[in-house]
PDB file of C-alpha atoms in Angstrom:
ATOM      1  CA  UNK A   1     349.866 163.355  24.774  1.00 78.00           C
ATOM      2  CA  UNK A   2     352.705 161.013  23.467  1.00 87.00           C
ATOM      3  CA  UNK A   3     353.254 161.261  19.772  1.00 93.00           C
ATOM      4  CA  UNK A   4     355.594 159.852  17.141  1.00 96.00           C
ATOM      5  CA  UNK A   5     356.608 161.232  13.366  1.00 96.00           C
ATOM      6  CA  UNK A   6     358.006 159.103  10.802  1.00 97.00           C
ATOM      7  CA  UNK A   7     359.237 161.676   8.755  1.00 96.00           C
ATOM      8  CA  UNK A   8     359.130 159.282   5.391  1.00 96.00           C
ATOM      9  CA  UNK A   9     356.557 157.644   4.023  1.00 96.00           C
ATOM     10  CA  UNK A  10     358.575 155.213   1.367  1.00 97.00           C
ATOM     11  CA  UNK A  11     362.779 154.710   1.824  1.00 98.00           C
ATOM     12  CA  UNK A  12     364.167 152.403  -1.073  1.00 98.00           C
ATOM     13  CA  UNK A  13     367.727 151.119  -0.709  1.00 98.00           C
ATOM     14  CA  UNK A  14     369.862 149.127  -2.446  1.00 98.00           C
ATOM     15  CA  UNK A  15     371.271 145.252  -1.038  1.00 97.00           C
ATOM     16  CA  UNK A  16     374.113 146.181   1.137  1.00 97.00           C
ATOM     17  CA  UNK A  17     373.809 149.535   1.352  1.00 98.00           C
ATOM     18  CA  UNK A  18     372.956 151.499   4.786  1.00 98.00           C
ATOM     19  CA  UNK A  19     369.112 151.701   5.970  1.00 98.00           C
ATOM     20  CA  UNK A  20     367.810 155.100   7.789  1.00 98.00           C
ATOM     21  CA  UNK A  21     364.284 155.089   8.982  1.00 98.00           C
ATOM     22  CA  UNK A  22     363.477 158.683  11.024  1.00 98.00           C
ATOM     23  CA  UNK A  23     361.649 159.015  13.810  1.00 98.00           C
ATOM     24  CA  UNK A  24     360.703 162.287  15.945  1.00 97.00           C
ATOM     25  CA  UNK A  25     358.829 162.002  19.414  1.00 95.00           C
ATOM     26  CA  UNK A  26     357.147 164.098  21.634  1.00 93.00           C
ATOM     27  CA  UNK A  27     356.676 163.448  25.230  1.00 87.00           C
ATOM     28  CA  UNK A  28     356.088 165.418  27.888  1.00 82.00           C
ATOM     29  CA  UNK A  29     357.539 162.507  30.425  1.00 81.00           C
ATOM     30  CA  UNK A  30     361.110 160.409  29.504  1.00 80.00           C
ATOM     31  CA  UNK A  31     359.497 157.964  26.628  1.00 86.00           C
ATOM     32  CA  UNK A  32     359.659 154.462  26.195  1.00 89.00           C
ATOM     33  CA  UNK A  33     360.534 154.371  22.483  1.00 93.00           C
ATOM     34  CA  UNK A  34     360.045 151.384  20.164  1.00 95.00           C
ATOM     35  CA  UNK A  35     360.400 149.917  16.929  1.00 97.00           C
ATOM     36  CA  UNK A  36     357.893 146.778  15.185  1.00 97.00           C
ATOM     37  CA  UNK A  37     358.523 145.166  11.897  1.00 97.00           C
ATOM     38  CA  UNK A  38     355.342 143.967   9.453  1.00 95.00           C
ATOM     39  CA  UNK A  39     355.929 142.130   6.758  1.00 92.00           C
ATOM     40  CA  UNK A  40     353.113 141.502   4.218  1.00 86.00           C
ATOM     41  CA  UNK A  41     350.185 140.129   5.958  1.00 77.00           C
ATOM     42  CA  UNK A  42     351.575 139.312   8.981  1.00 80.00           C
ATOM     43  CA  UNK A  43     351.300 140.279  12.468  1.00 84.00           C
ATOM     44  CA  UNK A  44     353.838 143.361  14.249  1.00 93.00           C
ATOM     45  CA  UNK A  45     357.578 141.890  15.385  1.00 94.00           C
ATOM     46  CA  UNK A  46     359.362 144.090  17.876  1.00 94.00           C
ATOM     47  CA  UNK A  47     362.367 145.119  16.449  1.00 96.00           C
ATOM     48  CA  UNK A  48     364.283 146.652  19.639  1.00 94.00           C
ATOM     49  CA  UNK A  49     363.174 148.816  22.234  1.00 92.00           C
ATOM     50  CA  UNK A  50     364.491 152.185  24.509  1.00 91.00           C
ATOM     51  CA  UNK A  51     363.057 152.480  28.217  1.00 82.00           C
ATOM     52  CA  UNK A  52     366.362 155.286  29.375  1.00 76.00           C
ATOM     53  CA  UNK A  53     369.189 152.729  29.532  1.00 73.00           C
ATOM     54  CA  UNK A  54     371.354 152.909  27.081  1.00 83.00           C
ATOM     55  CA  UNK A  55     370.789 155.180  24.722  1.00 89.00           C
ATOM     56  CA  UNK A  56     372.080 153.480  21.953  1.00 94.00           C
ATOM     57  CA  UNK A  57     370.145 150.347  21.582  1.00 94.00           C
ATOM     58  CA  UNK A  58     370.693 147.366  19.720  1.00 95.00           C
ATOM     59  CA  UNK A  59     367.735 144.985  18.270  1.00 95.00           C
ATOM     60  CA  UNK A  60     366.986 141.770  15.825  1.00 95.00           C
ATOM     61  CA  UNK A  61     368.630 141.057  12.614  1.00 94.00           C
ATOM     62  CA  UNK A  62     371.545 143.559  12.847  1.00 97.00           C
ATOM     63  CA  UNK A  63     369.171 147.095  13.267  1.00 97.00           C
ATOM     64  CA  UNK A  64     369.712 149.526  15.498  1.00 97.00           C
ATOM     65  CA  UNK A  65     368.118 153.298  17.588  1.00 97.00           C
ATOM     66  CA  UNK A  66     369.880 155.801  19.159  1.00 95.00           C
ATOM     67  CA  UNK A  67     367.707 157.917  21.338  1.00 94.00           C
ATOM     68  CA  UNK A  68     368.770 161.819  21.416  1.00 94.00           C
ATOM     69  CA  UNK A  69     366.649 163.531  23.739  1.00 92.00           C
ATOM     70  CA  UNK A  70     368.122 166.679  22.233  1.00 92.00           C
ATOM     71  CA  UNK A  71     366.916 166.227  18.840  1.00 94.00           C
ATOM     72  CA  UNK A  72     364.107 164.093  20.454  1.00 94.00           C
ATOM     73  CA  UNK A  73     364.747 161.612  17.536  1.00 96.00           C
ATOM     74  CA  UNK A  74     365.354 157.717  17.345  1.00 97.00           C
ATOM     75  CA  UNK A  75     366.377 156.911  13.947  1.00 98.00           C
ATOM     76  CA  UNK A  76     366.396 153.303  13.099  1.00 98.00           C
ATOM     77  CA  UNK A  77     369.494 152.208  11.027  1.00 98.00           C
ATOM     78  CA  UNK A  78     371.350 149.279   9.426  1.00 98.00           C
ATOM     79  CA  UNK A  79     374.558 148.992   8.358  1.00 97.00           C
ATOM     80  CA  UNK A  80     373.528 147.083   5.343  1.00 97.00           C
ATOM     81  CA  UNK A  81     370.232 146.343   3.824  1.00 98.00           C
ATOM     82  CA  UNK A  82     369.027 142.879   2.947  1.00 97.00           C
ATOM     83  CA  UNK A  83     366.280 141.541   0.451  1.00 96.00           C
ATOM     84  CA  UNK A  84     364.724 139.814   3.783  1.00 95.00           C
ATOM     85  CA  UNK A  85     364.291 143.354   5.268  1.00 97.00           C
ATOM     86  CA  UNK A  86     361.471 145.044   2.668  1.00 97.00           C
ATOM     87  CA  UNK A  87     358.668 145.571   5.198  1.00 97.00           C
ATOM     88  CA  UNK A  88     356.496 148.213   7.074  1.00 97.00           C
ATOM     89  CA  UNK A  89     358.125 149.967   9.640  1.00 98.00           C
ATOM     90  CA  UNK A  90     356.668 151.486  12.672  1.00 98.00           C
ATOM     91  CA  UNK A  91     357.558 153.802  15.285  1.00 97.00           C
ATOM     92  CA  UNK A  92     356.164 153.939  18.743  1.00 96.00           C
ATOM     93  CA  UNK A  93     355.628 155.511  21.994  1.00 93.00           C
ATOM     94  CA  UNK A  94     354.211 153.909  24.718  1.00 89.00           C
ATOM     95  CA  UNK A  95     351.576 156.080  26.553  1.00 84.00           C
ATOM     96  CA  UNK A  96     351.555 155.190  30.234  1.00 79.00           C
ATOM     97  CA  UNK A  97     348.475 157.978  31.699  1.00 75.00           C
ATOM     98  CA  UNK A  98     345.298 156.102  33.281  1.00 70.00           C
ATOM     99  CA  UNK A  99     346.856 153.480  34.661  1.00 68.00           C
ATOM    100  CA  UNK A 100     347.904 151.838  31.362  1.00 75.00           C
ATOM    101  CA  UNK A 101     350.163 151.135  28.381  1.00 81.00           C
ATOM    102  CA  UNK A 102     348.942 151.852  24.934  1.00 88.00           C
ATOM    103  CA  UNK A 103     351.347 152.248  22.647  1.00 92.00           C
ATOM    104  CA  UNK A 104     350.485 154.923  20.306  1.00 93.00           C
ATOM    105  CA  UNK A 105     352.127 154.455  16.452  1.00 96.00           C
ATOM    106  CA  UNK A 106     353.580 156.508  13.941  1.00 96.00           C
ATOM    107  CA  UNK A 107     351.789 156.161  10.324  1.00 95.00           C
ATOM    108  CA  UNK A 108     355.062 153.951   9.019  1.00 97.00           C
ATOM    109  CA  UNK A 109     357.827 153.663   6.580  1.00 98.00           C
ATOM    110  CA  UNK A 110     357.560 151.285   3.637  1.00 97.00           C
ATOM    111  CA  UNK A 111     361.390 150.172   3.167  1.00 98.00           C
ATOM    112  CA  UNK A 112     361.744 148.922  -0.405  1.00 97.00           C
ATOM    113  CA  UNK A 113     365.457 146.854  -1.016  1.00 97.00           C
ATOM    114  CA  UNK A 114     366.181 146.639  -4.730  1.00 96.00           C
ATOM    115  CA  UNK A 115     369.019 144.688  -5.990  1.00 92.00           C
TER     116      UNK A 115
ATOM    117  CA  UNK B   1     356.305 128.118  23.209  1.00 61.00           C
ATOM    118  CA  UNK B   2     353.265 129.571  21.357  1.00 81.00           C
ATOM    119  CA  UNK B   3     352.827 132.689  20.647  1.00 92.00           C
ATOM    120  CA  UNK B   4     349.772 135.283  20.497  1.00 96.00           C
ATOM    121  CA  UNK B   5     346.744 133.497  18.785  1.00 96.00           C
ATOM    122  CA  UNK B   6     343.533 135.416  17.885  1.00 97.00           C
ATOM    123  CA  UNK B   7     341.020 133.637  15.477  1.00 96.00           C
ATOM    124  CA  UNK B   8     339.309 133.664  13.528  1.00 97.00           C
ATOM    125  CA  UNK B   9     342.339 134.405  10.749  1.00 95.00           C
ATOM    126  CA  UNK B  10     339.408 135.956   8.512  1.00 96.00           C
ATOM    127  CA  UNK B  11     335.920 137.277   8.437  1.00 96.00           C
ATOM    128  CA  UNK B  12     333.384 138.492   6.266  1.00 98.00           C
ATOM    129  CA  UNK B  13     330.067 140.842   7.698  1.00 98.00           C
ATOM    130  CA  UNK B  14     327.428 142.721   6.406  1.00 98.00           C
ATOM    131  CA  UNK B  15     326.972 146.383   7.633  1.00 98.00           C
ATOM    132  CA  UNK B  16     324.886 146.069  11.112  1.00 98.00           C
ATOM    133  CA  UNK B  17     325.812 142.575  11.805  1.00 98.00           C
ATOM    134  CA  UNK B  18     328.053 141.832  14.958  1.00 98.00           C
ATOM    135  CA  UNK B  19     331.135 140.203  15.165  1.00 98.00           C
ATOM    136  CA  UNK B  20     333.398 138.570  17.899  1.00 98.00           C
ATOM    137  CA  UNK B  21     336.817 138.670  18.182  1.00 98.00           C
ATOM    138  CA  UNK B  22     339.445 136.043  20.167  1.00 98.00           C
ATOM    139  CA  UNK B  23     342.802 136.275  21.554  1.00 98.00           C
ATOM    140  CA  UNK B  24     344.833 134.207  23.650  1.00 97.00           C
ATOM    141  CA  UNK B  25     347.704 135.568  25.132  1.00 96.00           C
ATOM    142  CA  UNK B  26     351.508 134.359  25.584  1.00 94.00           C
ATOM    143  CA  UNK B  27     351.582 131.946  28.643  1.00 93.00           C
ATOM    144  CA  UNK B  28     352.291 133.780  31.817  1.00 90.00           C
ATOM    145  CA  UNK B  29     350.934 137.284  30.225  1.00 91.00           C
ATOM    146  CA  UNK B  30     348.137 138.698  32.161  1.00 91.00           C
ATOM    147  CA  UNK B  31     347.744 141.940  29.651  1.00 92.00           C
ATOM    148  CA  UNK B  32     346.083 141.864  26.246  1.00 95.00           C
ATOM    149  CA  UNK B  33     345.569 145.019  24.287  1.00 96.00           C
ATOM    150  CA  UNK B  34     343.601 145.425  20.990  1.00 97.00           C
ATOM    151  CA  UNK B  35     344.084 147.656  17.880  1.00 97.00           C
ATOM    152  CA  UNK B  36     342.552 148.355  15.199  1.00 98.00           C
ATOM    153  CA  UNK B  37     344.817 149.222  11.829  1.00 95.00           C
ATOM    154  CA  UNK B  38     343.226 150.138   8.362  1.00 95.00           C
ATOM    155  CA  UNK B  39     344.531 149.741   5.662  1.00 90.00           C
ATOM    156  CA  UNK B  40     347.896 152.037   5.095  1.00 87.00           C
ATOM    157  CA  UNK B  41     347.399 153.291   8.306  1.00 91.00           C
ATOM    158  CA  UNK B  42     349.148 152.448  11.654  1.00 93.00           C
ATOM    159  CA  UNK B  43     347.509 150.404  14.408  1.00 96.00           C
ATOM    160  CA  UNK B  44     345.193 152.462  16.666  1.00 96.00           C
ATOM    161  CA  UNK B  45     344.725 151.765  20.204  1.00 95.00           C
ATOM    162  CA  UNK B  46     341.120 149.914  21.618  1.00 96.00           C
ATOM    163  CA  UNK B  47     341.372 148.915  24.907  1.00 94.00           C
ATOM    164  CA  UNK B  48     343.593 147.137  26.986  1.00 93.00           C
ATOM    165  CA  UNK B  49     342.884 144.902  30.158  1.00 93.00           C
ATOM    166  CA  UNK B  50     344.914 143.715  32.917  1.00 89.00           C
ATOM    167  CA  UNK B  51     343.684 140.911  35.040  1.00 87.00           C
ATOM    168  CA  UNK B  52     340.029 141.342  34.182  1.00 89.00           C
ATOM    169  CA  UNK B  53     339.903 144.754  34.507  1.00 91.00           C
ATOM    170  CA  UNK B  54     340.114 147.509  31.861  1.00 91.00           C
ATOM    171  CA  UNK B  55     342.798 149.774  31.671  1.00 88.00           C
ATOM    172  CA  UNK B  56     342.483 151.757  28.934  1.00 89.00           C
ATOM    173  CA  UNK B  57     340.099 152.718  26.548  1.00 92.00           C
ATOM    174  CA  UNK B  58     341.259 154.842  22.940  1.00 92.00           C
ATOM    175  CA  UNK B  59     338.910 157.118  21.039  1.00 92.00           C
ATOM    176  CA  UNK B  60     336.328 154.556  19.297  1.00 96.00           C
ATOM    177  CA  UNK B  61     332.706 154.061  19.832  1.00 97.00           C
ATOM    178  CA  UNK B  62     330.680 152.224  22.026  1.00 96.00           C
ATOM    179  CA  UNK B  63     330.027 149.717  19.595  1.00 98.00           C
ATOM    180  CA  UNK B  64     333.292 148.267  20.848  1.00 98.00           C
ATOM    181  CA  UNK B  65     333.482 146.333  23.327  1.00 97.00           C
ATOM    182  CA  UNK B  66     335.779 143.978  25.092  1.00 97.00           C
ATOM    183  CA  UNK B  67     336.519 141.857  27.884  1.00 96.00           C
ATOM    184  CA  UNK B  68     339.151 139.714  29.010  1.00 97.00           C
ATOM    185  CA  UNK B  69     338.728 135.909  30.806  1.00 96.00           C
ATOM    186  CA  UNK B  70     340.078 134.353  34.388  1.00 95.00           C
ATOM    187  CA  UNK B  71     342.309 132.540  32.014  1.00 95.00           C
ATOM    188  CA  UNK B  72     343.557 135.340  30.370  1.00 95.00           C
ATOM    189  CA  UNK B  73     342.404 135.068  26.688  1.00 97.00           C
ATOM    190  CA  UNK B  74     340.177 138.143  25.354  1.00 98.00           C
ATOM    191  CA  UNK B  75     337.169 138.982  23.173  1.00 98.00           C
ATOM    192  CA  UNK B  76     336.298 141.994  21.437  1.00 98.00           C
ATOM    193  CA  UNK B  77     332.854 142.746  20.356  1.00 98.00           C
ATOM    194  CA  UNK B  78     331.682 145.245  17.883  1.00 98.00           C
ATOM    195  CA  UNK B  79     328.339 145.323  17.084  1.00 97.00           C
ATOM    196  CA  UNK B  80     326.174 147.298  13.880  1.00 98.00           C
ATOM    197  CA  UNK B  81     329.075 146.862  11.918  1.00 98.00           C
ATOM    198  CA  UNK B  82     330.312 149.763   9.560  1.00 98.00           C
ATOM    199  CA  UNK B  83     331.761 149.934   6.238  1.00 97.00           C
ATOM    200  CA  UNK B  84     334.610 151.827   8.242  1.00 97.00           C
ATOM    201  CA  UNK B  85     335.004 148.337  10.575  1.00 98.00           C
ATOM    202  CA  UNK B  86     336.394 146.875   7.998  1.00 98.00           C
ATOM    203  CA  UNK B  87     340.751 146.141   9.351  1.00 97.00           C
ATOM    204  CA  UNK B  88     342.890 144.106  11.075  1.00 96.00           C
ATOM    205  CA  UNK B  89     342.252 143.766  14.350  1.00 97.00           C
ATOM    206  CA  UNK B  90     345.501 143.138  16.380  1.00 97.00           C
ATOM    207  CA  UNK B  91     345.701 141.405  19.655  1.00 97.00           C
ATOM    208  CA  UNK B  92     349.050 141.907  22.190  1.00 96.00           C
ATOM    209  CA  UNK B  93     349.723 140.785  25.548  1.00 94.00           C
ATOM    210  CA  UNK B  94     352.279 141.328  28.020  1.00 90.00           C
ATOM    211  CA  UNK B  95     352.882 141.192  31.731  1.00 84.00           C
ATOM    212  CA  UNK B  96     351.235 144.100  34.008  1.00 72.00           C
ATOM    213  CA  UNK B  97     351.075 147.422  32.095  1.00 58.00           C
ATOM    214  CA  UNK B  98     352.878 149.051  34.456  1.00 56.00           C
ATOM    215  CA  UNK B  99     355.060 148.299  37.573  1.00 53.00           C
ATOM    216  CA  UNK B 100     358.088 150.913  37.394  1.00 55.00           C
ATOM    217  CA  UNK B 101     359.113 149.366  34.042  1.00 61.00           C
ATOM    218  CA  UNK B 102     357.874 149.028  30.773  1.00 68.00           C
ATOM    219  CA  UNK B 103     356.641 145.687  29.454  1.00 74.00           C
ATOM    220  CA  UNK B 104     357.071 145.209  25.212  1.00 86.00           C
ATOM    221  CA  UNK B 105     354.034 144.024  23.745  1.00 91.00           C
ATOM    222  CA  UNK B 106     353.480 141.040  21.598  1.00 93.00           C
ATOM    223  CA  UNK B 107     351.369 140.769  18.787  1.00 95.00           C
ATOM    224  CA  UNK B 108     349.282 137.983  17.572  1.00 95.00           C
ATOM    225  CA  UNK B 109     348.918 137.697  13.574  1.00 94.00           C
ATOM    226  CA  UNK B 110     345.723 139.696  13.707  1.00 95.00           C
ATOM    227  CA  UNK B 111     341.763 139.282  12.225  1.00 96.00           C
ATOM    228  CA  UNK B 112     341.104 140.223   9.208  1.00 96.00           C
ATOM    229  CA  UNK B 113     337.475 141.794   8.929  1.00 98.00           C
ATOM    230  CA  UNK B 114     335.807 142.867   6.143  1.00 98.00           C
ATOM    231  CA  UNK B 115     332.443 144.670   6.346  1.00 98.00           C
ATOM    232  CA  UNK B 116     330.219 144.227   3.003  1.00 97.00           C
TER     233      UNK B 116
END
């Protein structure tokens, strides 16, 4: 089965300083890796995504995943944190056995930006 | 061009009640997928169909149900409502699951359901 681990529950960063959110898979096929955005009481806003193109991968607002099939990570990063960018951060692996695509989703990392 | 919509925005239901649940996908989508996510938790896979038919079914009880229109738009059911019901239910469509690619999926702002 296709899993994800967020290895941090809670990351708090200072404005302007760099933002790194881990991320661990396991697959037993080549994933299709992505990464969704919640804000408070709102719906899920992809981020970027990885389906073995490049493997560094470039998404919304300035973040950014590398997939490394060696350390089967993709870390989501930001060269500097804004305000705007406090949120719930998931994870996720899209599950493609049966016929579908069910994404399955890490448990999520609450990004706190401080001034 | 409009997004996901799934209404009602809110609901409030006593334990053993049912509930229904709409979603109307992105124009030109023809997949919706629903999920459930308590509180804290990630969303959890419910089912997903794909022009009518269902594709996939995750780990919840047959309580749920679902089913999705010749237009495209989507209902889930649950019915004898639980305490543990009580979530955000997410809709997402996209085009076909699966065709050699990977479609993203888009999510509507969710329900909010609260069981009583």
């Amino acid at each position: 089965a296709q899993s994800v681990t967020q290895l941090d529950s809670h990351v708090s960063v200072s404005e302007g300083t760099p933002v790194l959110l881990r991320c661990n898979y396991s697959s037993s096929y080549s994933p299709s890796l992505f990464w969704y955005v919640q804000h408070p009481n709102k719906g899920l806003q992809l981020l970027l995504k990885y389906t073995s193109a490049a493997t560094l991968v470039k998404g919304i607002n300035g973040f950014e995943a590398e997939f490394k099939k060696s350390e089967t990570s993709f870390h989501l990063t930001k060269p500097s944190a804004h305000m705007s960018d406090a949120a719930e951060y998931f994870c996720v692996v899209t599950d493609l056995t049966g016929g579908g695509n069910k994404l399955t989703f890490g448990t999520g990392t609450q990004l706190k930006v401080e001034l | 061009d409009a997004g996901v919509t799934q209404s009602p925005t809110h609901l409030i239901k006593t334990r053993g009640q049912h509930v229904t649940l709409r979603c109307s996908p992105i124009s030109g989508h023809k997949s919706v997928s629903w999920y459930q996510q308590v509180l804290g938790q990630g969303p959890q896979f419910i089912f997903q169909y794909y022009e009518k038919e269902e594709r996939g079914r995750g780990n919840f009880p047959d309580r749920f149900s679902a089913r999705q229109f010749p237009n495209y738009s989507s209902e889930l059911n649950v019915n004898a409502l639980l305490l543990g019901d009580s979530a955000l239910y997410l809709c997402a469509s996209s085009l076909e699951p699966t065709s050699g690619g990977v479609y993203e999926q888009y999510f509507g702002p969710g329900t909010r359901l609260t069981v009583t």
